[in-house]
């Protein structure tokens, strides 16, 4: 959940910057706006394709990358995970 005026492109670029070699694609696939999340807010659903060209990533590596993506989006865009 983030403020409506934050552009989707900012979210996409913020995610890509976390690891340009592993993050292959970032797509917004859903947008929700409604009073349930606040009149000036929107909720975006994002699909991130993560793939190494050298090896199979293990669960710990994927978890660290996912956590880093969430942290960077929260800090850069003042976003929150929707409960």
Short mmCIF file of C-alpha atoms in Angstrom, two decimals:
data_model
loop_
_atom_site.label_atom_id
_atom_site.label_comp_id
_atom_site.label_asym_id
_atom_site.label_seq_id
_atom_site.Cartn_x
_atom_site.Cartn_y
_atom_site.Cartn_z
CA UNK A 1 0.00 0.00 0.00
CA UNK A 2 1.37 3.39 -0.97
CA UNK A 3 0.28 6.91 -1.82
CA UNK A 4 -1.58 7.26 -5.12
CA UNK A 5 0.84 9.84 -6.51
CA UNK A 6 3.80 7.45 -6.42
CA UNK A 7 4.33 6.17 -9.96
CA UNK A 8 4.39 2.46 -10.72
CA UNK A 9 7.63 3.04 -12.61
CA UNK A 10 9.27 4.13 -9.34
CA UNK A 11 8.28 0.82 -7.73
CA UNK A 12 9.57 -1.15 -10.72
CA UNK A 13 12.89 0.73 -10.83
CA UNK A 14 13.36 0.42 -7.06
CA UNK A 15 12.89 -3.36 -7.28
CA UNK A 16 15.23 -3.74 -10.27
CA UNK A 17 18.00 -1.84 -8.49
CA UNK A 18 18.10 -4.40 -5.66
CA UNK A 19 19.95 -6.91 -7.88
CA UNK A 20 20.13 -6.25 -11.60
CA UNK A 21 21.75 -9.61 -12.36
CA UNK A 22 19.12 -11.78 -10.61
CA UNK A 23 15.94 -9.76 -11.16
CA UNK A 24 14.94 -10.46 -14.75
CA UNK A 25 11.48 -8.88 -14.94
CA UNK A 26 9.15 -6.82 -12.77
CA UNK A 27 5.47 -6.48 -13.67
CA UNK A 28 2.55 -4.76 -11.99
CA UNK A 29 -0.41 -7.12 -12.39
CA UNK A 30 -3.08 -5.59 -10.15
CA UNK A 31 -4.09 -2.22 -8.76
CA UNK A 32 -6.61 -1.63 -5.99
CA UNK A 33 -7.97 1.68 -4.79
CA UNK A 34 -10.70 1.93 -2.19
CA UNK A 35 -11.70 3.43 1.11
CA UNK A 36 -10.53 0.27 2.89
CA UNK A 37 -6.89 1.34 2.40
CA UNK A 38 -7.43 5.10 2.56
CA UNK A 39 -8.65 7.64 0.06
CA UNK A 40 -5.15 8.74 -0.98
CA UNK A 41 -3.69 5.24 -1.20
CA UNK A 42 -3.43 2.42 -3.70
CA UNK A 43 -2.34 -1.20 -3.45
CA UNK A 44 -0.20 -2.72 -6.18
CA UNK A 45 0.45 -6.41 -6.79
CA UNK A 46 3.86 -7.05 -8.29
CA UNK A 47 5.33 -10.09 -10.02
CA UNK A 48 9.13 -10.36 -9.83
CA UNK A 49 11.00 -12.95 -11.88
CA UNK A 50 14.25 -13.94 -10.17
CA UNK A 51 16.74 -16.14 -12.02
CA UNK A 52 20.45 -16.78 -11.83
CA UNK A 53 22.42 -17.48 -14.99
CA UNK A 54 25.02 -19.41 -12.98
CA UNK A 55 23.22 -21.63 -10.48
CA UNK A 56 20.00 -22.71 -8.85
CA UNK A 57 19.12 -20.31 -6.05
CA UNK A 58 18.36 -21.85 -2.67
CA UNK A 59 15.58 -20.85 -0.29
CA UNK A 60 17.86 -18.68 1.87
CA UNK A 61 19.11 -16.71 -1.14
CA UNK A 62 15.56 -16.15 -2.38
CA UNK A 63 14.39 -15.13 1.08
CA UNK A 64 17.23 -12.60 1.46
CA UNK A 65 16.50 -11.13 -1.97
CA UNK A 66 12.76 -10.96 -1.28
CA UNK A 67 13.36 -9.27 2.07
CA UNK A 68 15.71 -6.79 0.44
CA UNK A 69 13.13 -5.98 -2.25
CA UNK A 70 10.44 -5.36 0.37
CA UNK A 71 12.75 -3.24 2.54
CA UNK A 72 13.87 -1.09 -0.41
CA UNK A 73 10.32 -0.46 -1.63
CA UNK A 74 9.18 0.38 1.90
CA UNK A 75 12.03 2.84 2.40
CA UNK A 76 12.09 4.42 -1.09
CA UNK A 77 8.35 4.68 -1.62
CA UNK A 78 7.01 4.80 1.95
CA UNK A 79 5.07 1.63 1.14
CA UNK A 80 3.63 -0.99 3.49
CA UNK A 81 2.77 -4.63 2.93
CA UNK A 82 -0.97 -5.11 2.87
CA UNK A 83 -2.11 -7.44 5.68
#
